[in-house]
PDB file of C-alpha atoms in Angstrom:
ATOM      1  CA  SER D   1     -90.758   8.292 -84.292  1.00  0.00           C
ATOM      2  CA  LEU D   2     -89.684   7.168 -80.692  1.00  0.00           C
ATOM      3  CA  ALA D   3     -92.194   6.377 -78.044  1.00  0.00           C
ATOM      4  CA  GLU D   4     -92.831   9.131 -75.518  1.00  0.00           C
ATOM      5  CA  LYS D   5     -92.595   6.996 -72.417  1.00  0.00           C
ATOM      6  CA  SER D   6     -93.089   3.451 -71.139  1.00  0.00           C
ATOM      7  CA  LEU D   7     -95.751   2.430 -68.578  1.00  0.00           C
ATOM      8  CA  GLN D   8     -92.752   1.671 -66.125  1.00  0.00           C
ATOM      9  CA  ASP D   9     -91.799   5.315 -66.562  1.00  0.00           C
ATOM     10  CA  ASP D  10     -95.223   6.311 -65.271  1.00  0.00           C
ATOM     11  CA  LEU D  11     -95.153   3.878 -62.430  1.00  0.00           C
ATOM     12  CA  LYS D  12     -91.729   4.985 -61.275  1.00  0.00           C
ATOM     13  CA  ASN D  13     -92.861   8.594 -61.251  1.00  0.00           C
ATOM     14  CA  GLY D  14     -95.833   7.825 -59.138  1.00  0.00           C
ATOM     15  CA  ILE D  15     -98.475   8.313 -61.645  1.00  0.00           C
ATOM     16  CA  CYS D  16    -101.744   6.922 -60.572  1.00  0.00           C
ATOM     17  CA  PHE D  17    -104.315   5.235 -62.796  1.00  0.00           C
ATOM     18  CA  ASN D  18    -107.932   5.187 -62.134  1.00  0.00           C
ATOM     19  CA  ASP D  19    -110.120   2.104 -62.933  1.00  0.00           C
ATOM     20  CA  LEU D  20    -110.934   3.446 -66.429  1.00  0.00           C
ATOM     21  CA  GLU D  21    -107.342   4.392 -67.238  1.00  0.00           C
ATOM     22  CA  ALA D  22    -106.113   0.919 -66.213  1.00  0.00           C
ATOM     23  CA  THR D  23    -108.821  -0.800 -68.099  1.00  0.00           C
ATOM     24  CA  GLU D  24    -107.957   1.185 -71.360  1.00  0.00           C
ATOM     25  CA  ILE D  25    -104.335   0.323 -70.940  1.00  0.00           C
ATOM     26  CA  LEU D  26    -105.026  -3.323 -70.317  1.00  0.00           C
ATOM     27  CA  LEU D  27    -107.304  -3.316 -73.432  1.00  0.00           C
ATOM     28  CA  SER D  28    -104.639  -1.797 -75.586  1.00  0.00           C
ATOM     29  CA  ILE D  29    -102.291  -4.658 -74.438  1.00  0.00           C
ATOM     30  CA  VAL D  30    -105.001  -7.260 -75.200  1.00  0.00           C
ATOM     31  CA  ASN D  31    -105.517  -5.770 -78.708  1.00  0.00           C
ATOM     32  CA  GLY D  32    -101.788  -5.797 -79.314  1.00  0.00           C
ATOM     33  CA  LEU D  33    -101.634  -9.338 -78.395  1.00  0.00           C
ATOM     34  CA  LEU D  34    -104.595 -10.185 -80.542  1.00  0.00           C
ATOM     35  CA  GLU D  35    -102.807  -8.691 -83.619  1.00  0.00           C
ATOM     36  CA  VAL D  36    -100.279 -11.289 -83.442  1.00  0.00           C
ATOM     37  CA  PRO D  37    -101.988 -14.414 -82.372  1.00  0.00           C
ATOM     38  CA  GLU D  38     -99.159 -16.744 -83.497  1.00  0.00           C
ATOM     39  CA  ILE D  39     -96.619 -15.080 -81.140  1.00  0.00           C
ATOM     40  CA  ILE D  40     -96.248 -15.568 -77.472  1.00  0.00           C
ATOM     41  CA  HIS D  41     -94.614 -12.414 -76.098  1.00  0.00           C
ATOM     42  CA  ARG D  42     -93.049 -14.127 -72.984  1.00  0.00           C
ATOM     43  CA  ASP D  43     -91.788 -10.887 -71.403  1.00  0.00           C
ATOM     44  CA  LEU D  44     -94.881  -8.669 -70.970  1.00  0.00           C
ATOM     45  CA  LYS D  45     -94.028  -6.020 -68.234  1.00  0.00           C
ATOM     46  CA  PRO D  46     -94.761  -2.096 -67.861  1.00  0.00           C
ATOM     47  CA  GLY D  47     -91.197  -1.482 -69.453  1.00  0.00           C
ATOM     48  CA  ASN D  48     -92.228  -3.228 -72.502  1.00  0.00           C
ATOM     49  CA  ILE D  49     -95.562  -1.174 -72.879  1.00  0.00           C
ATOM     50  CA  LEU D  50     -94.736   2.070 -74.629  1.00  0.00           C
ATOM     51  CA  PHE D  51     -96.847   5.328 -75.195  1.00  0.00           C
ATOM     52  CA  HIS D  52     -96.534   6.290 -78.932  1.00  0.00           C
ATOM     53  CA  ASN D  53     -98.894   8.348 -81.002  1.00  0.00           C
ATOM     54  CA  LYS D  54    -101.462   8.638 -78.105  1.00  0.00           C
ATOM     55  CA  LYS D  55    -101.679   4.847 -77.722  1.00  0.00           C
ATOM     56  CA  TRP D  56    -100.072   2.218 -75.407  1.00  0.00           C
ATOM     57  CA  LYS D  57     -98.292  -0.345 -77.598  1.00  0.00           C
ATOM     58  CA  ILE D  58     -96.409  -3.482 -76.826  1.00  0.00           C
ATOM     59  CA  ALA D  59     -92.627  -3.446 -77.587  1.00  0.00           C
ATOM     60  CA  ASP D  60     -89.723  -5.837 -77.295  1.00  0.00           C
ATOM     61  CA  PHE D  61     -90.860  -8.980 -78.956  1.00  0.00           C
ATOM     62  CA  GLY D  62     -87.125 -10.063 -78.943  1.00  0.00           C
ATOM     63  CA  ILE D  63     -87.572 -13.119 -76.837  1.00  0.00           C
ATOM     64  CA  ALA D  64     -90.581 -14.197 -78.825  1.00  0.00           C
ATOM     65  CA  ARG D  65     -89.059 -13.588 -81.997  1.00  0.00           C
ATOM     66  CA  PHE D  66     -85.854 -15.540 -81.409  1.00  0.00           C
ATOM     67  CA  VAL D  67     -86.872 -18.552 -79.288  1.00  0.00           C
ATOM     68  CA  GLU D  68     -88.089 -21.607 -81.204  1.00  0.00           C
ATOM     69  CA  GLU D  69     -89.702 -24.615 -79.872  1.00  0.00           C
ATOM     70  CA  THR D  70     -86.320 -26.450 -79.976  1.00  0.00           C
ATOM     71  CA  THR D  71     -84.655 -23.791 -77.770  1.00  0.00           C
ATOM     72  CA  SER D  72     -83.621 -25.124 -74.340  1.00  0.00           C
ATOM     73  CA  LEU D  73     -85.925 -23.521 -71.841  1.00  0.00           C
ATOM     74  CA  ARG D  74     -83.023 -23.402 -69.351  1.00  0.00           C
ATOM     75  CA  THR D  75     -81.264 -20.838 -71.616  1.00  0.00           C
ATOM     76  CA  LEU D  76     -84.067 -18.420 -70.935  1.00  0.00           C
ATOM     77  CA  LYS D  77     -83.785 -18.412 -67.097  1.00  0.00           C
ATOM     78  CA  GLY D  78     -81.923 -15.160 -67.190  1.00  0.00           C
ATOM     79  CA  TRP D  79     -84.582 -13.483 -69.257  1.00  0.00           C
ATOM     80  CA  LEU D  80     -87.373 -13.803 -66.538  1.00  0.00           C
ATOM     81  CA  SER D  81     -88.894 -10.619 -65.388  1.00  0.00           C
ATOM     82  CA  ASP D  82     -89.241 -11.529 -61.650  1.00  0.00           C
ATOM     83  CA  HIS D  83     -92.458  -9.383 -61.085  1.00  0.00           C
ATOM     84  CA  TYR D  84     -94.283 -10.691 -64.073  1.00  0.00           C
ATOM     85  CA  ALA D  85     -93.087 -14.091 -64.940  1.00  0.00           C
ATOM     86  CA  ALA D  86     -95.685 -16.875 -65.154  1.00  0.00           C
ATOM     87  CA  PRO D  87     -95.424 -20.024 -63.044  1.00  0.00           C
ATOM     88  CA  GLU D  88     -94.533 -22.051 -66.247  1.00  0.00           C
ATOM     89  CA  GLN D  89     -91.641 -19.889 -66.908  1.00  0.00           C
ATOM     90  CA  TRP D  90     -90.216 -20.435 -63.337  1.00  0.00           C
ATOM     91  CA  ASN D  91     -90.576 -24.164 -63.874  1.00  0.00           C
ATOM     92  CA  PHE D  92     -88.789 -23.950 -67.223  1.00  0.00           C
ATOM     93  CA  GLU D  93     -91.873 -25.298 -68.952  1.00  0.00           C
ATOM     94  CA  HIS D  94     -92.897 -24.114 -72.557  1.00  0.00           C
ATOM     95  CA  PRO D  95     -94.717 -20.823 -72.428  1.00  0.00           C
ATOM     96  CA  THR D  96     -98.370 -20.641 -73.897  1.00  0.00           C
ATOM     97  CA  LYS D  97    -100.776 -17.699 -74.434  1.00  0.00           C
ATOM     98  CA  ARG D  98    -101.445 -18.285 -70.825  1.00  0.00           C
ATOM     99  CA  THR D  99     -97.990 -16.983 -69.975  1.00  0.00           C
ATOM    100  CA  ASP D 100     -98.922 -13.538 -71.487  1.00  0.00           C
ATOM    101  CA  ILE D 101    -102.313 -13.690 -69.792  1.00  0.00           C
ATOM    102  CA  TYR D 102    -100.697 -14.139 -66.361  1.00  0.00           C
ATOM    103  CA  ALA D 103     -98.289 -11.227 -66.950  1.00  0.00           C
ATOM    104  CA  LEU D 104    -101.201  -9.179 -68.133  1.00  0.00           C
ATOM    105  CA  GLY D 105    -102.784  -9.927 -64.743  1.00  0.00           C
ATOM    106  CA  CYS D 106     -99.753  -8.782 -62.879  1.00  0.00           C
ATOM    107  CA  ILE D 107     -99.559  -5.607 -64.976  1.00  0.00           C
ATOM    108  CA  GLY D 108    -103.320  -4.989 -64.109  1.00  0.00           C
ATOM    109  CA  TYR D 109    -102.577  -5.529 -60.340  1.00  0.00           C
ATOM    110  CA  THR D 110     -99.775  -3.101 -60.695  1.00  0.00           C
ATOM    111  CA  LEU D 111    -101.968  -0.428 -62.279  1.00  0.00           C
ATOM    112  CA  LEU D 112    -104.496  -0.776 -59.739  1.00  0.00           C
ATOM    113  CA  THR D 113    -102.213  -0.782 -56.571  1.00  0.00           C
ATOM    114  CA  GLY D 114     -99.026   0.984 -57.767  1.00  0.00           C
ATOM    115  CA  ALA D 115     -97.004  -2.118 -57.024  1.00  0.00           C
ATOM    116  CA  PRO D 116     -96.603  -5.587 -58.634  1.00  0.00           C
ATOM    117  CA  PRO D 117     -98.442  -8.552 -56.839  1.00  0.00           C
ATOM    118  CA  PHE D 118     -95.257 -10.004 -55.305  1.00  0.00           C
ATOM    119  CA  ALA D 119     -92.407  -8.212 -53.741  1.00  0.00           C
ATOM    120  CA  GLY D 120     -89.570 -10.871 -53.754  1.00  0.00           C
ATOM    121  CA  PRO D 121     -87.070  -9.594 -52.927  1.00  0.00           C
ATOM    122  CA  LYS D 122     -84.665 -12.313 -53.977  1.00  0.00           C
ATOM    123  CA  ARG D 123     -85.126 -14.274 -57.100  1.00  0.00           C
ATOM    124  CA  GLU D 124     -85.915 -17.441 -55.144  1.00  0.00           C
ATOM    125  CA  ASP D 125     -88.563 -15.568 -53.246  1.00  0.00           C
ATOM    126  CA  PHE D 126     -90.299 -14.432 -56.480  1.00  0.00           C
ATOM    127  CA  LYS D 127     -90.196 -17.970 -57.694  1.00  0.00           C
ATOM    128  CA  LYS D 128     -92.041 -19.249 -54.588  1.00  0.00           C
ATOM    129  CA  GLN D 129     -94.449 -16.377 -54.503  1.00  0.00           C
ATOM    130  CA  HIS D 130     -95.505 -16.803 -58.279  1.00  0.00           C
ATOM    131  CA  LEU D 131     -95.659 -20.659 -57.884  1.00  0.00           C
ATOM    132  CA  TYR D 132     -97.506 -20.968 -54.504  1.00  0.00           C
ATOM    133  CA  ASP D 133     -98.717 -17.721 -53.034  1.00  0.00           C
ATOM    134  CA  ASN D 134    -101.933 -15.606 -53.677  1.00  0.00           C
ATOM    135  CA  PRO D 135    -101.235 -11.921 -54.411  1.00  0.00           C
ATOM    136  CA  PRO D 136    -102.492  -9.544 -51.560  1.00  0.00           C
ATOM    137  CA  ARG D 137    -106.206  -8.878 -51.929  1.00  0.00           C
ATOM    138  CA  LEU D 138    -107.419  -5.750 -53.627  1.00  0.00           C
ATOM    139  CA  GLU D 139    -109.506  -4.194 -50.973  1.00  0.00           C
ATOM    140  CA  LYS D 140    -110.507  -1.402 -53.183  1.00  0.00           C
ATOM    141  CA  HIS D 141    -110.154  -0.459 -56.792  1.00  0.00           C
ATOM    142  CA  ASN D 142    -108.000   2.619 -56.397  1.00  0.00           C
ATOM    143  CA  ASN D 143    -104.367   2.776 -56.430  1.00  0.00           C
ATOM    144  CA  LEU D 144    -103.381   2.041 -52.875  1.00  0.00           C
ATOM    145  CA  LEU D 145    -100.132   3.942 -53.240  1.00  0.00           C
ATOM    146  CA  CYS D 146    -102.116   6.969 -54.268  1.00  0.00           C
ATOM    147  CA  SER D 147    -104.830   7.119 -51.738  1.00  0.00           C
TER     148      SER D 147
END
């Protein structure tokens, strides 16, 4: 059966997540990653987190499945998700589990604030922000766009 929605759908529709809901979603993602320890997803983002059978699940392992160690990293530059790509991806370095952990942190930030940690708006802005900037501080643990 098909997924009911993506996490991105909820965010786009202005759905607000409290701390407990955000934590449960993040734990679902972590558990999904732990089920496939040999795979680095490389493109975790709210659009790839789907609600199916009353659970949040990771989808779209396409990049992870088809990229081998011998693949040129420069061929992947078009695959970066600007809001969630880890610094090593911007530098065309080989991704590691830390790549997925970084994206998970960006997703958590998005759940708590209603917006990703960096706003770009251009691709080169995203690169600079992910490489050198700190995200805006979380002054409170409620969704800032829902207050």
